Coordinates of C-alpha atoms and ligand atoms in Angstrom, one line a residue:
M11 CA -43.6 -24.4 8.1
T12 CA -42.3 -25.2 11.1
D13 CA -43.9 -28.4 11.1
T14 CA -41.1 -31.5 11.7
T15 CA -42.0 -34.5 10.2
A16 CA -39.6 -36.9 11.3
V17 CA -36.7 -37.7 9.2
G18 CA -34.6 -41.3 9.4
Q19 CA -31.3 -39.2 11.3
T20 CA -28.3 -40.4 9.8
T21 CA -25.6 -41.5 11.4
G22 CA -21.8 -41.5 12.7
R23 CA -19.1 -39.1 11.6
N24 CA -17.9 -37.7 8.6
P25 CA -14.8 -39.7 7.3
A26 CA -11.6 -38.8 7.1
A27 CA -10.7 -37.9 3.6
P28 CA -7.9 -39.6 2.2
G29 CA -3.8 -38.0 3.8
A30 CA -1.5 -36.4 2.1
A31 CA 1.9 -36.0 1.7
R32 CA 2.9 -32.3 2.1
T33 CA 2.2 -30.4 4.4
V34 CA 1.3 -26.9 4.7
A35 CA 5.2 -26.0 5.9
S36 CA 6.7 -27.2 2.6
A37 CA 4.2 -25.5 0.0
V38 CA 4.6 -22.7 1.7
P39 CA 8.3 -22.2 3.0
A40 CA 10.1 -19.0 4.9
A41 CA 11.4 -17.8 1.5
L42 CA 8.4 -17.4 -0.1
V43 CA 6.6 -16.1 2.6
A44 CA 9.1 -13.4 2.7
R45 CA 9.6 -12.9 -1.1
L46 CA 6.1 -12.1 -1.4
A47 CA 6.4 -9.6 1.9
R48 CA 8.6 -7.7 -0.1
G49 CA 5.2 -6.7 -1.6
V50 CA 3.1 -4.7 1.1
T51 CA 3.1 -1.4 1.1
A52 CA 5.3 -0.3 5.1
T53 CA 8.0 2.0 5.3
G54 CA 10.9 2.3 7.9
E55 CA 10.6 -0.2 10.3
P56 CA 7.0 -1.9 10.0
E57 CA 6.1 -3.6 13.1
L58 CA 5.3 -7.4 12.4
V59 CA 2.0 -9.4 12.2
H60 CA 1.4 -12.8 12.6
T61 CA -0.4 -15.4 10.4
T62 CA -1.7 -19.1 11.2
A63 CA -2.8 -21.9 9.1
P64 CA -6.2 -22.9 10.1
L65 CA -5.3 -26.4 8.7
T66 CA -3.0 -27.8 11.6
G67 CA -2.5 -24.4 14.0
E68 CA 0.6 -23.7 13.0
R69 CA 2.2 -20.3 12.0
L70 CA 2.1 -19.8 8.7
A71 CA 3.4 -16.1 7.9
T72 CA 4.9 -13.0 9.1
L73 CA 4.0 -9.3 7.5
P74 CA 5.1 -5.9 8.0
R75 CA 2.2 -4.1 9.3
S76 CA 1.2 -0.8 7.4
T77 CA 0.3 2.1 9.2
P78 CA -2.4 5.0 8.3
A79 CA 0.5 6.8 7.0
D80 CA 1.6 4.2 4.9
V81 CA -1.7 4.0 3.2
E82 CA -1.0 7.5 2.1
V83 CA 1.9 6.6 0.8
A84 CA 0.6 3.9 -0.8
Y85 CA -2.1 6.6 -3.1
Q86 CA 0.9 8.5 -3.8
L87 CA 2.6 5.7 -5.7
A88 CA -0.3 4.5 -7.6
R89 CA -1.9 8.2 -8.5
R90 CA 1.4 8.3 -9.5
A91 CA 2.0 4.8 -11.4
Q92 CA -1.8 6.0 -12.6
K93 CA -1.1 8.9 -14.7
A94 CA 1.0 6.8 -17.8
W95 CA -1.1 4.2 -17.0
A96 CA -4.0 5.5 -18.3
A97 CA -2.5 7.2 -21.5
L98 CA -2.0 3.5 -22.6
P99 CA -4.2 2.1 -25.4
V100 CA -7.0 0.4 -23.8
R101 CA -6.0 -2.5 -25.8
R102 CA -2.5 -2.6 -24.4
R103 CA -4.8 -2.2 -21.2
A104 CA -6.0 -5.6 -21.5
G105 CA -3.7 -7.5 -23.0
V106 CA -2.2 -7.8 -19.7
L107 CA -5.6 -9.8 -18.4
L108 CA -5.2 -12.0 -21.3
R109 CA -1.5 -12.7 -19.8
F110 CA -2.5 -13.3 -16.5
H111 CA -5.2 -15.3 -17.9
D112 CA -2.6 -17.7 -19.0
L113 CA 0.2 -17.2 -16.2
L114 CA -2.7 -18.6 -14.0
L115 CA -4.4 -21.4 -15.5
K116 CA -0.3 -22.1 -15.9
R117 CA 0.8 -21.8 -12.0
Q118 CA -2.3 -22.4 -10.6
D119 CA -1.1 -24.9 -8.2
E120 CA 1.4 -22.3 -6.1
V121 CA -2.2 -20.5 -5.5
L122 CA -3.9 -23.6 -4.6
D123 CA -1.2 -24.5 -2.0
L124 CA -2.1 -20.9 -0.5
I125 CA -5.2 -20.4 -0.4
Q126 CA -5.7 -24.2 1.1
A127 CA -2.8 -22.8 3.3
E128 CA -4.5 -19.4 4.8
T129 CA -8.3 -20.6 4.6
G130 CA -8.5 -24.3 5.0
K131 CA -10.8 -24.8 2.4
A132 CA -10.9 -27.9 0.4
R133 CA -8.2 -27.6 -2.9
L134 CA -11.7 -28.2 -5.2
H135 CA -12.9 -24.9 -3.2
A136 CA -9.7 -22.9 -4.2
F137 CA -9.8 -24.7 -7.5
E138 CA -12.9 -22.3 -7.7
E139 CA -11.4 -19.1 -7.5
V140 CA -8.4 -20.1 -9.8
L141 CA -11.8 -20.3 -11.7
G142 CA -13.4 -17.4 -10.8
A143 CA -10.7 -15.1 -11.4
A144 CA -9.4 -17.0 -14.7
L145 CA -13.1 -16.4 -16.0
A146 CA -13.1 -12.3 -15.0
A147 CA -9.6 -11.9 -16.8
R148 CA -10.7 -13.2 -19.9
H149 CA -14.5 -11.3 -20.4
Y150 CA -12.9 -8.1 -18.7
G151 CA -9.4 -9.0 -21.1
R152 CA -11.9 -9.5 -24.3
K153 CA -14.8 -7.3 -23.6
G154 CA -13.2 -4.8 -21.7
P155 CA -12.5 -2.6 -24.4
S156 CA -16.1 -2.1 -25.6
Y157 CA -17.3 -1.8 -22.7
L158 CA -15.4 1.1 -22.5
R159 CA -15.8 2.4 -25.9
D160 CA -16.6 6.3 -27.0
R161 CA -21.4 6.2 -27.9
R162 CA -22.4 8.0 -29.9
R163 CA -26.0 9.5 -28.1
G164 CA -28.7 11.5 -29.3
G165 CA -27.5 15.6 -29.5
A166 CA -30.0 18.3 -28.3
M167 CA -30.6 19.0 -31.8
P168 CA -30.8 16.5 -34.4
V169 CA -27.6 17.0 -37.4
L170 CA -26.9 20.2 -35.0
T171 CA -25.6 18.7 -32.0
H172 CA -23.2 16.1 -31.7
A173 CA -23.0 14.1 -28.8
V174 CA -20.2 11.7 -27.6
E175 CA -20.4 9.6 -24.0
A176 CA -17.2 8.8 -22.7
R177 CA -16.1 7.1 -20.1
R178 CA -12.8 7.9 -17.9
P179 CA -11.4 6.0 -14.8
K180 CA -12.2 7.1 -11.4
G181 CA -8.2 6.8 -10.7
V182 CA -7.9 5.3 -7.6
I183 CA -9.5 2.6 -6.0
G184 CA -9.8 2.2 -2.4
Q185 CA -10.4 -1.9 -2.6
I186 CA -10.8 -3.9 0.3
S187 CA -11.6 -7.7 0.4
P188 CA -12.4 -10.3 3.2
W189 CA -10.5 -13.6 4.1
N190 CA -12.9 -16.0 2.0
Y191 CA -12.0 -16.1 -1.4
P192 CA -9.0 -14.1 -1.0
L193 CA -7.7 -14.7 -4.7
E194 CA -11.3 -14.2 -6.5
L195 CA -12.0 -11.1 -4.4
S196 CA -8.8 -9.5 -4.8
V197 CA -7.9 -9.6 -8.1
G198 CA -11.3 -10.8 -9.7
D199 CA -12.5 -7.1 -8.4
A200 CA -9.3 -6.1 -9.7
L201 CA -8.8 -6.4 -12.9
P202 CA -11.5 -4.5 -14.2
A203 CA -10.5 -1.8 -12.4
F204 CA -6.8 -1.4 -14.4
V205 CA -8.4 -2.1 -17.9
A206 CA -10.5 0.7 -17.1
G207 CA -7.3 2.4 -16.5
N208 CA -7.5 3.2 -12.1
A209 CA -4.7 2.0 -10.1
V210 CA -5.9 -0.1 -6.8
V211 CA -5.1 0.2 -3.4
N212 CA -5.8 -3.1 -1.8
K213 CA -6.0 -3.8 2.0
P214 CA -6.6 -7.9 1.6
D215 CA -7.6 -9.3 5.8
T216 CA -4.1 -10.3 6.8
Q217 CA -5.0 -13.8 7.3
T218 CA -5.2 -14.5 3.4
A219 CA -2.6 -11.8 2.0
L220 CA -0.3 -14.1 0.9
T221 CA -2.6 -14.7 -2.0
A222 CA -3.3 -11.9 -3.0
L223 CA 0.8 -10.4 -2.2
W224 CA 0.9 -14.2 -4.7
A225 CA -1.4 -12.4 -7.8
R226 CA 0.3 -8.8 -7.2
E227 CA 3.6 -10.2 -8.8
L228 CA 1.7 -12.4 -11.2
L229 CA -0.2 -9.6 -12.6
I230 CA 3.0 -8.2 -13.1
E231 CA 4.5 -10.8 -14.8
A232 CA 1.5 -9.7 -17.1
G233 CA 2.9 -6.5 -17.4
L234 CA 0.7 -4.5 -14.4
P235 CA 3.1 -1.9 -13.6
A236 CA 4.4 -2.9 -10.9
D237 CA 3.0 0.5 -8.3
L238 CA -0.5 0.2 -9.6
W239 CA -0.9 -2.4 -7.2
Q240 CA -0.2 -1.2 -4.1
I241 CA -1.0 -3.9 -0.9
V242 CA -1.4 -2.8 2.5
I243 CA -1.9 -5.0 5.4
G244 CA -3.0 -4.6 8.7
D245 CA -6.2 -4.0 10.6
G246 CA -9.4 -3.5 9.6
P247 CA -10.4 -0.6 12.1
V248 CA -7.5 1.0 11.7
I249 CA -6.1 1.2 8.2
G250 CA -9.4 0.5 6.3
P251 CA -11.0 3.8 7.2
A252 CA -7.7 5.4 5.8
V253 CA -8.0 3.4 2.5
V254 CA -11.4 4.8 2.0
E255 CA -10.4 8.5 2.9
H256 CA -7.9 8.7 0.2
A257 CA -9.7 7.0 -2.3
D258 CA -11.5 8.0 -5.7
Y259 CA -13.6 5.1 -5.2
V260 CA -14.6 2.6 -3.1
S261 CA -15.3 -0.9 -3.9
F262 CA -15.8 -3.0 -0.9
T263 CA -16.5 -6.9 -0.2
G264 CA -17.4 -8.4 3.8
S265 CA -20.0 -8.3 5.9
T266 CA -22.7 -5.6 6.1
A267 CA -22.0 -4.4 9.6
T268 CA -18.6 -3.2 8.6
G269 CA -20.4 -2.1 4.3
R270 CA -22.4 0.0 6.3
D271 CA -19.3 2.3 8.0
V272 CA -17.6 1.7 4.7
A273 CA -20.5 3.5 2.8
Q274 CA -21.2 6.2 5.1
R275 CA -17.6 7.5 5.3
A276 CA -17.3 6.8 1.0
A277 CA -21.0 9.6 1.0
A278 CA -19.4 11.6 3.4
R279 CA -16.4 12.6 1.2
L280 CA -19.1 12.3 -1.7
V281 CA -17.4 9.1 -3.5
G282 CA -19.0 6.5 -4.9
A283 CA -18.8 2.9 -3.5
S284 CA -20.1 -1.0 -4.5
L285 CA -20.6 -2.7 -1.3
E286 CA -20.8 -6.6 -1.8
L287 CA -21.9 -7.9 1.8
G288 CA -23.3 -11.0 3.2
G289 CA -26.7 -13.3 2.7
K290 CA -29.5 -15.3 5.1
N291 CA -29.6 -17.2 1.3
A292 CA -32.8 -19.5 0.5
L293 CA -33.1 -22.6 -1.2
L294 CA -36.5 -24.0 -2.8
V295 CA -37.0 -27.8 -4.0
L296 CA -40.6 -27.9 -5.6
A297 CA -42.3 -31.1 -5.3
D298 CA -42.0 -32.0 -9.0
A299 CA -37.8 -31.4 -8.3
D300 CA -35.5 -34.3 -8.9
L301 CA -34.6 -35.5 -6.3
D302 CA -31.0 -36.7 -6.3
R303 CA -29.7 -33.4 -8.3
A304 CA -31.5 -31.9 -5.4
A305 CA -29.7 -33.5 -3.1
E306 CA -26.9 -33.1 -4.9
G307 CA -26.8 -29.6 -5.7
A308 CA -27.8 -28.6 -2.1
V309 CA -24.9 -30.7 -0.6
R310 CA -22.6 -27.5 -3.3
A311 CA -25.4 -24.8 -2.2
C312 CA -24.7 -25.3 1.5
F313 CA -21.0 -27.0 2.2
S314 CA -18.6 -25.6 -0.4
S315 CA -15.6 -23.7 1.0
A316 CA -17.2 -24.8 4.9
G317 CA -20.7 -23.2 4.1
Q318 CA -18.2 -19.9 4.7
L319 CA -18.9 -18.3 0.9
C320 CA -21.9 -15.1 0.5
I321 CA -23.6 -16.6 -1.8
S322 CA -24.0 -20.2 0.0
I323 CA -26.9 -21.4 1.3
E324 CA -28.2 -21.4 4.9
R325 CA -32.1 -22.2 4.6
L326 CA -34.0 -24.6 2.3
Y327 CA -37.0 -25.5 2.0
V328 CA -38.6 -28.4 0.9
H329 CA -42.2 -29.1 -0.6
R330 CA -44.0 -31.3 1.9
S331 CA -45.2 -34.3 -0.2
V332 CA -40.8 -34.3 -1.0
A333 CA -39.3 -33.4 2.0
E334 CA -39.1 -36.6 3.9
E335 CA -37.9 -38.6 0.3
F336 CA -35.3 -35.5 -0.3
L337 CA -34.1 -35.2 3.1
R338 CA -33.2 -38.9 3.5
R339 CA -30.9 -38.2 0.7
F340 CA -29.4 -35.1 0.8
A341 CA -28.7 -36.3 4.4
E342 CA -26.7 -39.3 3.6
R343 CA -24.6 -37.5 1.1
T344 CA -24.2 -34.9 3.8
S345 CA -23.1 -37.6 6.3
A346 CA -20.9 -39.3 3.5
L347 CA -18.9 -35.9 2.6
R348 CA -15.3 -36.5 3.1
L349 CA -13.1 -34.3 5.6
G350 CA -10.0 -32.7 5.8
G351 CA -6.9 -30.4 5.5
G352 CA -4.3 -32.4 2.8
L353 CA -3.2 -29.7 -0.1
A354 CA -3.8 -32.4 -2.5
Y355 CA -7.4 -32.8 -4.1
G356 CA -9.6 -35.7 -2.4
A357 CA -11.2 -34.0 0.1
D358 CA -15.0 -33.0 0.4
M359 CA -14.9 -30.2 2.0
G360 CA -12.0 -28.4 4.3
S361 CA -11.7 -26.6 7.6
L362 CA -13.1 -22.9 9.4
V363 CA -10.8 -20.4 8.6
S364 CA -10.3 -19.2 12.3
D365 CA -11.5 -19.5 15.8
R366 CA -14.0 -16.6 15.8
Q367 CA -15.3 -19.1 12.7
L368 CA -16.0 -22.3 14.7
E369 CA -17.4 -20.2 17.4
T370 CA -20.1 -18.5 16.0
V371 CA -20.8 -21.6 14.0
T372 CA -20.5 -24.2 17.4
R373 CA -23.0 -21.7 18.9
H374 CA -25.4 -21.3 16.7
V375 CA -25.9 -25.1 16.5
E376 CA -25.7 -25.6 20.0
E377 CA -28.4 -22.7 21.1
A378 CA -30.8 -24.2 18.5
V379 CA -30.2 -27.9 19.8
K380 CA -31.1 -26.6 23.6
A381 CA -34.4 -24.8 21.9
G382 CA -35.4 -27.9 20.5
A383 CA -34.1 -28.5 16.5
T384 CA -32.8 -31.8 15.6
V385 CA -29.7 -32.6 14.0
L386 CA -30.2 -34.7 10.0
A387 CA -26.7 -34.8 10.1
G388 CA -23.5 -33.6 11.5
G389 CA -23.3 -31.6 14.6
Q390 CA -19.7 -31.5 16.1
A391 CA -16.7 -29.6 15.9
R392 CA -14.1 -32.5 14.8
P393 CA -10.5 -31.5 16.7
D394 CA -9.3 -35.1 15.7
L395 CA -9.0 -33.4 12.3
G396 CA -7.9 -30.1 12.9
P397 CA -8.1 -27.6 15.5
L398 CA -10.7 -25.9 13.2
F399 CA -12.9 -28.3 11.5
F400 CA -16.6 -28.8 11.9
E401 CA -18.8 -31.3 10.3
P402 CA -21.7 -30.1 7.3
T403 CA -24.6 -29.5 9.3
I404 CA -28.3 -30.0 9.1
L405 CA -30.9 -29.2 11.4
D406 CA -34.6 -29.6 11.7
G407 CA -37.0 -28.1 13.9
V408 CA -35.5 -24.4 13.9
T409 CA -37.4 -21.8 15.0
P410 CA -37.7 -17.8 14.7
G411 CA -36.4 -17.6 17.4
M412 CA -32.9 -19.0 17.5
A413 CA -30.0 -17.5 16.2
V414 CA -29.2 -19.6 13.2
C415 CA -32.8 -19.4 12.0
G416 CA -32.3 -15.6 10.7
E417 CA -28.6 -14.2 11.2
E418 CA -26.0 -15.3 8.7
T419 CA -24.0 -18.0 10.1
F420 CA -20.9 -18.2 7.6
G421 CA -20.2 -21.7 7.9
P422 CA -21.5 -25.5 6.6
V423 CA -24.8 -25.4 8.7
V424 CA -28.4 -25.1 6.9
S425 CA -31.4 -25.4 8.6
V426 CA -34.7 -27.6 7.2
Y427 CA -38.4 -26.0 6.1
R428 CA -41.0 -27.5 5.0
F429 CA -44.1 -25.7 2.5
D430 CA -47.3 -26.8 1.1
T431 CA -47.6 -23.9 -1.8
E432 CA -45.3 -21.8 -3.8
D433 CA -46.9 -18.7 -2.4
E434 CA -45.7 -19.9 0.8
A435 CA -41.7 -21.0 -0.2
V436 CA -41.3 -17.7 -2.1
E437 CA -42.5 -15.3 0.5
A438 CA -40.5 -17.6 3.6
A439 CA -37.6 -17.1 1.4
N440 CA -38.0 -13.3 1.2
S441 CA -38.5 -12.8 4.4
T442 CA -35.0 -11.5 5.0
T443 CA -34.1 -8.5 5.4
Y444 CA -30.8 -9.3 3.1
G445 CA -31.1 -10.6 -1.0
L446 CA -28.1 -12.1 -2.5
N447 CA -28.4 -15.2 -3.6
S448 CA -31.4 -18.3 -4.3
S449 CA -31.8 -21.6 -5.7
V450 CA -34.6 -22.9 -7.2
W451 CA -34.7 -26.9 -7.9
T452 CA -37.5 -27.7 -10.4
K453 CA -37.9 -30.0 -13.3
D454 CA -39.5 -27.4 -15.2
A455 CA -37.4 -24.3 -16.2
R456 CA -40.1 -21.8 -17.1
R457 CA -42.0 -22.0 -13.6
G458 CA -38.3 -21.9 -11.8
Q459 CA -37.9 -18.7 -14.2
A460 CA -40.6 -17.8 -13.3
I461 CA -40.2 -18.6 -9.2
A462 CA -36.9 -16.6 -9.7
A463 CA -38.9 -13.3 -10.6
R464 CA -40.4 -13.4 -7.4
L465 CA -37.5 -13.5 -5.4
H466 CA -35.7 -10.6 -4.0
T467 CA -32.5 -11.5 -4.9
G468 CA -29.3 -10.7 -6.6
T469 CA -28.6 -13.8 -8.4
V470 CA -31.3 -17.0 -9.1
N471 CA -29.9 -20.0 -10.0
V472 CA -32.5 -22.6 -10.9
N473 CA -31.5 -26.1 -10.8
E474 CA -27.0 -25.5 -9.9
A475 CA -26.4 -23.8 -6.7
Y476 CA -24.4 -20.7 -7.4
A477 CA -21.8 -21.2 -9.6
A478 CA -24.1 -20.5 -12.7
A479 CA -24.9 -17.4 -11.9
Y480 CA -21.4 -16.4 -10.2
G481 CA -19.5 -17.5 -13.1
S482 CA -21.2 -16.0 -15.7
V483 CA -19.4 -13.3 -15.4
A484 CA -20.6 -10.7 -18.4
A485 CA -24.2 -10.8 -16.3
P486 CA -24.2 -8.6 -12.8
M487 CA -23.7 -10.1 -9.6
G488 CA -24.3 -8.9 -6.1
G489 CA -27.0 -8.0 -3.7
M490 CA -30.3 -6.2 -2.8
G491 CA -30.9 -5.0 0.5
D492 CA -28.8 -5.5 3.1
S493 CA -26.8 -8.2 1.3
G494 CA -25.5 -4.6 -0.8
L495 CA -25.2 -1.8 -3.4
G496 CA -23.8 -2.2 -7.1
R497 CA -22.9 -4.8 -9.0
R498 CA -19.4 -6.6 -10.2
H499 CA -19.1 -8.9 -12.9
G500 CA -20.2 -7.5 -16.3
S501 CA -21.2 -4.1 -18.0
D502 CA -21.9 -2.9 -14.1
G503 CA -18.9 -4.4 -13.2
I504 CA -16.6 -1.6 -14.9
L505 CA -18.2 0.8 -15.6
R506 CA -18.9 1.9 -11.9
Y507 CA -14.6 1.9 -12.2
T508 CA -15.6 5.4 -14.8
E509 CA -16.9 9.1 -14.8
A510 CA -19.1 9.1 -17.5
Q511 CA -18.4 12.4 -19.8
T512 CA -20.4 13.8 -22.4
I513 CA -19.2 15.9 -25.0
A514 CA -21.2 17.5 -27.3
T515 CA -20.3 19.8 -30.1
Q516 CA -22.8 22.4 -31.7
R517 CA -22.6 22.6 -35.2
M518 CA -23.7 25.5 -37.8
L519 CA -26.6 27.3 -35.3
P520 CA -26.4 28.0 -32.1
I521 CA -29.3 27.0 -29.2
A522 CA -29.9 31.0 -28.6
P523 CA -31.6 33.4 -30.5
S524 CA -29.4 34.1 -33.6
F525 CA -29.7 35.2 -36.9
G526 CA -31.9 38.7 -36.5
L527 CA -34.8 36.2 -34.2
D528 CA -35.9 37.8 -30.9
D529 CA -36.8 36.0 -28.1
E530 CA -40.1 35.6 -28.3
K531 CA -39.4 34.4 -32.6
F532 CA -36.5 31.9 -31.4
A533 CA -39.2 30.5 -28.4
A534 CA -41.6 29.8 -31.1
L535 CA -39.7 28.4 -33.6
F536 CA -37.7 25.9 -31.0
T537 CA -41.9 24.7 -30.2
T538 CA -42.7 24.5 -33.9
S539 CA -39.0 22.7 -34.0
L540 CA -40.5 20.1 -31.0
K541 CA -43.8 19.6 -32.6
A542 CA -41.9 18.6 -36.3
L543 CA -39.6 16.5 -34.1
K544 CA -42.0 14.5 -31.7
V545 CA -43.8 13.7 -35.3
L546 CA -41.1 12.3 -37.3
R547 CA -40.1 10.3 -33.7
F548 CA -36.8 12.2 -34.2
K549 CA -37.8 13.5 -29.7
Ligands
NAD3 P1 -15.1 -7.4 7.9 O1 -17.0 -7.1 7.7 O2 -15.4 -8.3 9.1 O3 -14.4 -7.7 7.2 C1 -13.9 -7.5 5.5 C2 -12.5 -6.7 5.3 O4 -12.8 -5.0 5.9 C3 -11.5 -7.0 5.9 O5 -10.3 -7.0 5.3 C4 -11.2 -6.4 7.2 O6 -10.1 -6.0 7.5 C5 -12.1 -5.1 6.8 N1 -12.7 -4.3 8.0 C6 -12.6 -4.1 8.7 N2 -13.2 -3.3 9.5 C7 -12.9 -2.3 9.4 C8 -13.5 -1.0 8.7 N3 -13.7 -0.3 10.3 N4 -13.7 0.1 8.2 C9 -12.6 -0.5 6.6 N5 -12.7 -2.1 6.8 C10 -12.8 -2.8 7.6 O7 -16.0 -8.9 7.3 P2 -15.5 -11.1 7.7 O8 -15.9 -11.4 8.4 O9 -13.8 -11.1 6.9 O10 -15.9 -11.2 6.0 C11 -17.2 -12.1 6.0 C12 -18.8 -11.5 5.6 O11 -18.4 -11.6 4.2 C13 -19.2 -11.8 5.5 O12 -21.1 -11.1 6.1 C14 -19.4 -12.6 3.8 O13 -21.3 -12.8 3.7 C15 -19.4 -11.6 3.4 N6 -19.0 -11.5 1.5 C16 -19.8 -10.7 0.9 C17 -19.6 -11.7 -0.4 C18 -20.2 -10.6 -1.9 O14 -19.9 -10.7 -2.8 N7 -21.7 -10.7 -1.1 C19 -18.0 -12.3 -0.9 C20 -17.2 -12.2 0.5 C21 -17.9 -12.4 1.6

């Protein structure tokens, strides 16, 4: 697997995307920031916290910082609002999502600007968030009521016991979200909670709080009671534990390390938690793959949102017989990606979000190269484009001792490995404690599906990078192993925010000795009944 057949190293730096006339300062004026900041739950004279725009390094926003006491206030307000909200018919609650969907599509340019300004990603990748949130809104707006309806279940005694499974809201959901998909991961996870009759106290990452605050405003415009979605801002280790401490259920998205801490705090309080965590995702190119489609797909898989996407690909396994040709096409396409930070469509990849991200990416690449890896494309920071740009990078000859081999880089860096047999490819893909997403490329869809069944990941995309599985919002999405617990999307994504309640009503006969039967006769009668029910296939 470690043989590194020489592949023509592509030359040159990635081109710059055409510039855009609009600047971050003009797209996110101080008046907009001030208006959105009023949506933060922070009382008294709060301390202020500042964010900068990754694309340029200039000051972006000044926001109030919530304290743990503010988090408590947020829960009090949310709890009060939740009672009235849960009493509304479910279709009225779902109607808010349907209106939100329409408003979001109409007003998408506003939030595309905010997402780009806060994350530095290309507009096309910001649009993926609009798509994801719109799909979730429409899905839960339409299907939410049927996921939640009462369901008749087989009773203890046929005919005599009428049993119904009902779904009750948990109450107030504590939701903690990261910076990388600020619209999708704040609003997308909150929407099913609202339909199920809950309130939400959300702690977005401070860096991307404006996007969450904008989405909250839009939901209020769509009919959500203002107190139902509380947003608190502050450092994770300071107010994150307070969000968990008061929650009736926790919805966390972020790193595996923080997820473990959150899970332990939730477990200590005996409240449930869903955890959407990190990954080291693999893509397999089989010998029969359409190499052009696979190369294009691999570019999307590895470099969307500059690789700062939990389901993006960081390990690429290619069949030895097509490796040379595939890597030539993949490297060519990668080197041609246009990098840029204009607030307009046109760039293929934007910048990283923070110094911390740039440091990790640089360290992983430099260490690997020093230890003998070869750069097939990219490999350099691009300060000429902005403070946090790094080229989309393909590494060959990566070996197990290198950090980039096993650790999540969470940046635009992929390592390529060759395989000879399917078994070898599956074993290599599964050789990680993570289990979030994978991608398989082959002209034979059935073969791809058969391999998918052997991969230890919550989603597998056959002949697509990640959007096919993630966009299938009717089906569950989440991670196995160190990649998480629980699922978003589909029935799992909404039922996690409910308590199941069984209401069983007994008719005519009690389930106890009666009508003069003594205990022994009662036991004999029930034994006979159970045998009869078995024969009749009622039980
Ligand atoms: P992170 O764990 O550092 O932070 C995530 C959130 O948790 C932030 O809001 C942060 O402020 C908060 N937080 C930090 N410490 C906390 C604590 N002690 N208690 C409670 N909350 C705390 O993660 P990150 O670096 O911001 O995000 C990147 C990570 O998220 C990557 O590992 C990525 O794979 C993962 N991610 C996973 C998914 C998924 O769906 N599986 C989606 C996006 C990102």
